[in-house]
Short mmCIF file of C-alpha atoms in Angstrom, two decimals:
data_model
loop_
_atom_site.label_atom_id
_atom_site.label_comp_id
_atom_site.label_asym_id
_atom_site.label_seq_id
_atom_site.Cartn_x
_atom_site.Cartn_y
_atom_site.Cartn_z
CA UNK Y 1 104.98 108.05 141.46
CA UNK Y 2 108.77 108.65 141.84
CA UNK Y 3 111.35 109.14 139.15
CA UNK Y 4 112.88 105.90 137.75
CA UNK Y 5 116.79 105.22 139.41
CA UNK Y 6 119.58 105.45 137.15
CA UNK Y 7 123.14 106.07 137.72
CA UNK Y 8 124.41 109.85 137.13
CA UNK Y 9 127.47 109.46 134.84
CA UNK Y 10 128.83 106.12 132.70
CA UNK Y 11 131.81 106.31 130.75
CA UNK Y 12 133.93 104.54 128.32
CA UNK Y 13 136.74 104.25 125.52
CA UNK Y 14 135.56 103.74 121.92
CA UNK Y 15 135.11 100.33 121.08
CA UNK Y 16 133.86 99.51 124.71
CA UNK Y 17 130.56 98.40 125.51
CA UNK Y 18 128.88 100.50 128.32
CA UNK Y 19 125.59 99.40 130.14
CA UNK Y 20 123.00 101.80 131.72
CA UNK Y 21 120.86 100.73 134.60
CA UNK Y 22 117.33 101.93 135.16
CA UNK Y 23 115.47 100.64 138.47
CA UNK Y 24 111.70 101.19 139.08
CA UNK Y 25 109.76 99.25 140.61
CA UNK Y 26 106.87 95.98 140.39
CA UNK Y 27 104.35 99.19 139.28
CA UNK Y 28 106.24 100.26 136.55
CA UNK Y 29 109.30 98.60 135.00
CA UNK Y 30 108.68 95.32 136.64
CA UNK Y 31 104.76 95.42 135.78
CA UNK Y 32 104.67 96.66 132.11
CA UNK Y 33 107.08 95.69 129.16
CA UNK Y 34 106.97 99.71 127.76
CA UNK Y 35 109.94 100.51 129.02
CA UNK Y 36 111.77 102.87 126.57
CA UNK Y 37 115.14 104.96 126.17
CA UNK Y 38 116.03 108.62 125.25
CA UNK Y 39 119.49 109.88 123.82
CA UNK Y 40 119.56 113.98 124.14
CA UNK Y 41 122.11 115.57 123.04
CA UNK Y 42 123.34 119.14 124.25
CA UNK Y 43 120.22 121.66 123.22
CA UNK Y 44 118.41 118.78 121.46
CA UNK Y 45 114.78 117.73 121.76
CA UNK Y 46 115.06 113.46 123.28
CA UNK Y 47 115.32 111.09 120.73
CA UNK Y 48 114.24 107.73 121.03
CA UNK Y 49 116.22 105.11 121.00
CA UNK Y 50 114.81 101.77 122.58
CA UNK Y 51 111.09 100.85 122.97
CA UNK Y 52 108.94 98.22 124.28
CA UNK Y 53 112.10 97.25 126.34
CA UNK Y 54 114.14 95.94 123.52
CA UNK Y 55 113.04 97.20 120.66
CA UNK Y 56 115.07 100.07 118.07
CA UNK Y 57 113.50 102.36 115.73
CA UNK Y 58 114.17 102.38 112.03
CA UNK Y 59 117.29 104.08 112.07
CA UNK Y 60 118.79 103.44 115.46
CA UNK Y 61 122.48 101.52 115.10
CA UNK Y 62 122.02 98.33 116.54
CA UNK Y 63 125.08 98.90 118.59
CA UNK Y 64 122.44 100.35 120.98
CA UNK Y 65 120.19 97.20 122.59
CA UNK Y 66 118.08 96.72 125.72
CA UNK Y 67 116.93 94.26 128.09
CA UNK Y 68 115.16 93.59 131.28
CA UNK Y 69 115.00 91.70 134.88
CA UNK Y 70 112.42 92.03 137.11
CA UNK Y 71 112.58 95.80 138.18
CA UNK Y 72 115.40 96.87 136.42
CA UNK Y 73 115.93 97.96 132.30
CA UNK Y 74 119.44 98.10 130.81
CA UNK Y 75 120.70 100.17 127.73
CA UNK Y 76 123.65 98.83 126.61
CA UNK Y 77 125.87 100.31 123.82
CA UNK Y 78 128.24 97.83 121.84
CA UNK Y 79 131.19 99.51 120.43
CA UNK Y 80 130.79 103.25 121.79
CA UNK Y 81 131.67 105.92 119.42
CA UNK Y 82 132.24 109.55 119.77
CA UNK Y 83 129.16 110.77 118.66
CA UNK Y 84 126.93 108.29 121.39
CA UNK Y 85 128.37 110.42 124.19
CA UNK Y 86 124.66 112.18 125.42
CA UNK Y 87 122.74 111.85 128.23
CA UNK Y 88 120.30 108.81 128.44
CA UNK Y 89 116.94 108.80 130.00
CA UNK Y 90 114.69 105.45 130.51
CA UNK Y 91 111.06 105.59 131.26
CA UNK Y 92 108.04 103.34 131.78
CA UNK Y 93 104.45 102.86 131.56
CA UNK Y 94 103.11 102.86 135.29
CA UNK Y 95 100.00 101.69 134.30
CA UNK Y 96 96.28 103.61 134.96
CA UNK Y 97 97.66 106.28 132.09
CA UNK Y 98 101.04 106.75 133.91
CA UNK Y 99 104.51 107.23 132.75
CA UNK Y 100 107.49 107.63 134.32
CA UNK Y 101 111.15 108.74 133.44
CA UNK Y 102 114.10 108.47 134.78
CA UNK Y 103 116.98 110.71 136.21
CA UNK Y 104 119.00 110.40 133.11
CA UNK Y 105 122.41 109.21 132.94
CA UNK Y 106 125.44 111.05 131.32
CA UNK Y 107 127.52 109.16 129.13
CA UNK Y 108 131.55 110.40 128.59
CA UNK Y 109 133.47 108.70 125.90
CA UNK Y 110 136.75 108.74 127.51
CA UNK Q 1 106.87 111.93 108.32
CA UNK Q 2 105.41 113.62 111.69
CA UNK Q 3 106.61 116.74 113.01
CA UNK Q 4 105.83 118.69 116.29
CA UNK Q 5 105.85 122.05 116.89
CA UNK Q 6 105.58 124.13 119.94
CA UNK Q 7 104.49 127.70 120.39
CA UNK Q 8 103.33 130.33 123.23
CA UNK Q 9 105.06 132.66 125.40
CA UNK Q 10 108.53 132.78 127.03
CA UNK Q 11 107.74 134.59 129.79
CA UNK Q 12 104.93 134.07 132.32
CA UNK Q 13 104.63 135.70 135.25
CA UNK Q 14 104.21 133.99 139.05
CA UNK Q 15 100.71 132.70 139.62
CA UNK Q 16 99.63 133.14 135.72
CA UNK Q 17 98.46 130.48 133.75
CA UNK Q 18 101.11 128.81 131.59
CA UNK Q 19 99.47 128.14 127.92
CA UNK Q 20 101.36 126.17 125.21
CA UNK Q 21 100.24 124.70 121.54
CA UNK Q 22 101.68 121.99 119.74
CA UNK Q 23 101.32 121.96 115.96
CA UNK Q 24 101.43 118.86 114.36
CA UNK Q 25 102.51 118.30 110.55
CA UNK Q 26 102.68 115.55 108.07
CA UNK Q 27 99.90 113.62 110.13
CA UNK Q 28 96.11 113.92 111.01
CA UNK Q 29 95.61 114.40 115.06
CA UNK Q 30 92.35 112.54 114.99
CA UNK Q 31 94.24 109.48 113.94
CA UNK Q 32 95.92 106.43 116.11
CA UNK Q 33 98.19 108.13 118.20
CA UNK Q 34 98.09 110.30 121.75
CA UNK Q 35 99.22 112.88 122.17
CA UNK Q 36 102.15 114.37 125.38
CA UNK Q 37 103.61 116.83 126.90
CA UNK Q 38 107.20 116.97 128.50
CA UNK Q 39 109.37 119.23 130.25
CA UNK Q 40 112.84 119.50 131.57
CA UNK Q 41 113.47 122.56 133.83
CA UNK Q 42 117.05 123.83 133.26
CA UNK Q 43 120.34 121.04 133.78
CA UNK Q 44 117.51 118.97 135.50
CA UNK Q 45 115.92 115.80 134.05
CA UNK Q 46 112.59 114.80 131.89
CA UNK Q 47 109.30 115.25 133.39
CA UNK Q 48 105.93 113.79 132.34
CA UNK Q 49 103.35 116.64 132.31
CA UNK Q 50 100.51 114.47 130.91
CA UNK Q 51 99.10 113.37 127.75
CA UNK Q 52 95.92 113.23 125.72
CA UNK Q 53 94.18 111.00 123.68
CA UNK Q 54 92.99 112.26 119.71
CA UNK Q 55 89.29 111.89 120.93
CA UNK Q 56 90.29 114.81 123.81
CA UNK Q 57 90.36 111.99 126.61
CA UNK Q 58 93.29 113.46 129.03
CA UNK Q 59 95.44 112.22 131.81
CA UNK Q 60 98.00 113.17 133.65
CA UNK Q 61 101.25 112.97 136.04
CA UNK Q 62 99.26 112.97 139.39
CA UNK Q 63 101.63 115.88 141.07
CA UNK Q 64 100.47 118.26 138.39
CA UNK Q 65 96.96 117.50 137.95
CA UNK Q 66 95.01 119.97 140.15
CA UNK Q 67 96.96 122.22 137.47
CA UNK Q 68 97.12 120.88 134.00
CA UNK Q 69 94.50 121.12 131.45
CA UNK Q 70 94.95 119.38 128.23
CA UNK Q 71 92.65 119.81 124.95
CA UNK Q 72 93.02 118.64 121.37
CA UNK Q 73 91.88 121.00 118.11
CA UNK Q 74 90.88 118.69 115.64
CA UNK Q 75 90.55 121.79 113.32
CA UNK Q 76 93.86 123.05 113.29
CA UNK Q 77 95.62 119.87 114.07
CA UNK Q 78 96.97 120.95 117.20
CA UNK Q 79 96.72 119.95 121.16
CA UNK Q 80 97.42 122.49 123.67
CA UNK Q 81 98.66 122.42 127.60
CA UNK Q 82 97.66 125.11 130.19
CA UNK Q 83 99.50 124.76 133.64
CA UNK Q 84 97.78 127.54 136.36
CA UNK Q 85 99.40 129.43 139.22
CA UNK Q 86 102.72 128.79 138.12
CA UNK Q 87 105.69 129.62 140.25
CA UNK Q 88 109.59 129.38 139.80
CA UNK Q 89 109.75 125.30 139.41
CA UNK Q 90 107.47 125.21 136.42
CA UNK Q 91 110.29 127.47 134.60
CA UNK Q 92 111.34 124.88 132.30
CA UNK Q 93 111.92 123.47 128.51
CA UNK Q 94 108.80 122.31 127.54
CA UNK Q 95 108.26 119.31 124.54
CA UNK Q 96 105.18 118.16 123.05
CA UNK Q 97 105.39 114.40 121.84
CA UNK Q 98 103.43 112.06 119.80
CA UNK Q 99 103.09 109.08 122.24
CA UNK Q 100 102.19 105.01 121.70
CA UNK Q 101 101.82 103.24 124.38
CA UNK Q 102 104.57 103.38 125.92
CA UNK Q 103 106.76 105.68 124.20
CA UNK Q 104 107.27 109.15 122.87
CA UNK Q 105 108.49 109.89 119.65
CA UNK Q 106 108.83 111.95 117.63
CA UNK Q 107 109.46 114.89 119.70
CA UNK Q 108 109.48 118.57 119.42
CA UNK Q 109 112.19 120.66 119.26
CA UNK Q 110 110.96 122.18 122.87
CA UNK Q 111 110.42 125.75 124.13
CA UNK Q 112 112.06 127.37 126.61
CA UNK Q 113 109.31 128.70 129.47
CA UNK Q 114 110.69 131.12 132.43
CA UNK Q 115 108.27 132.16 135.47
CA UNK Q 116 109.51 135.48 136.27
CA UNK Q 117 107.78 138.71 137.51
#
């Protein structure tokens, strides 16, 4: 199985929104609607952010949301703020016990 | 609340076998969820290692599996990993991760594994 695409770097001022691309393919992003997001900050175990596609955690602002189109998630973040700049990792279910993750993306609030 | 904790040696040497234990707090093993293992070699990205089931049923990411061994100690509430004949490229930050379908979290804080002679 190969590694999820995402884009290496986003950026953007506070108060933008920003949106993260993840592309897989029909076995794993397109097939299964587990698709979930990481934020990891500097030194810091991943935390979860999105699951199940769209879906936050207790806890997570809901300036952070998700989606999906055929073979390709999105993480978007509404209204960026200082502390949201991390790097981002998607992954999915590729089904027969699989998972998959992405390259992770870095995210620079300008 | 659930917490994970990793433990085992920093240093393993070329060709060993890498051995790693995950304690887990705050929640029986034996219940609902699996169990998984994660690693991120240094300024590099996340890497599915493979995961385990509370009942000791394991899978795992099909470039490692000739190599990974998973197990769960009902017991002591822990799971373990053991990756053989290690080389540079399995030097690494390794996580352990309570998993649902789909997902891992929460996550441990990781430990740092370097293949070195």
């Amino acid at each position: 199985q190969s590694a999820l695409t995402q884009p290496p770097s986003a950026s953007g001022s506070p108060g933008q929104s920003v949106t993260i691309s993840c592309t897989g393919t029909s076995s794993d992003v397109g097939g299964y609607n587990y698709v979930s997001w990481y934020q990891q900050h500097p030194g810091k175990a991943p935390k979860l952010m999105i699951y199940e596609v769209n879906k936050r955690p207790s806890g997570v602002p809901d300036r952070f949301s998700g989606s999906k189109s055929g073979n390709t998630a999105s993480l978007t973040v509404s209204g960026i703020q200082a502390e949201d700049e991390a790097d981002y990792y998607c992954s999915s279910y590729a089904g027969s016990n699989n998972f998959v993750f992405g390259g992770g993306t870095k995210l620079t609030v300008l | 609340q659930v917490q994970l904790q990793e433990s085992g040696p920093g240093l393993v040497k070329p060709s060993e076998t890498l051995s790693l234990t995950c304690t887990v707090s705050g929640y029986s093993i034996s219940s609902v969820y699996h169990w998984g293992w994660i690693r991120q070699p240094p300024g590099k990205g996340l890497e599915w290692i493979g995961s385990i089931s509370h009942s000791g049923s394991g899978y795992c990411n099909p470039s490692l599996k000739s190599r990974v061994t998973t197990s769960v100690d009902t017991s002591k509430n822990q799971f373990s990993l053991k990756l053989s004949s290690v080389t540079a490229a399995d030097t690494a930050v390794y996580y352990c991760a309570a998993y649902s379908t789909g997902w891992f979290d929460p996550w441990g804080q990781g430990t740092l594994v370097i293949v070195s002679s």
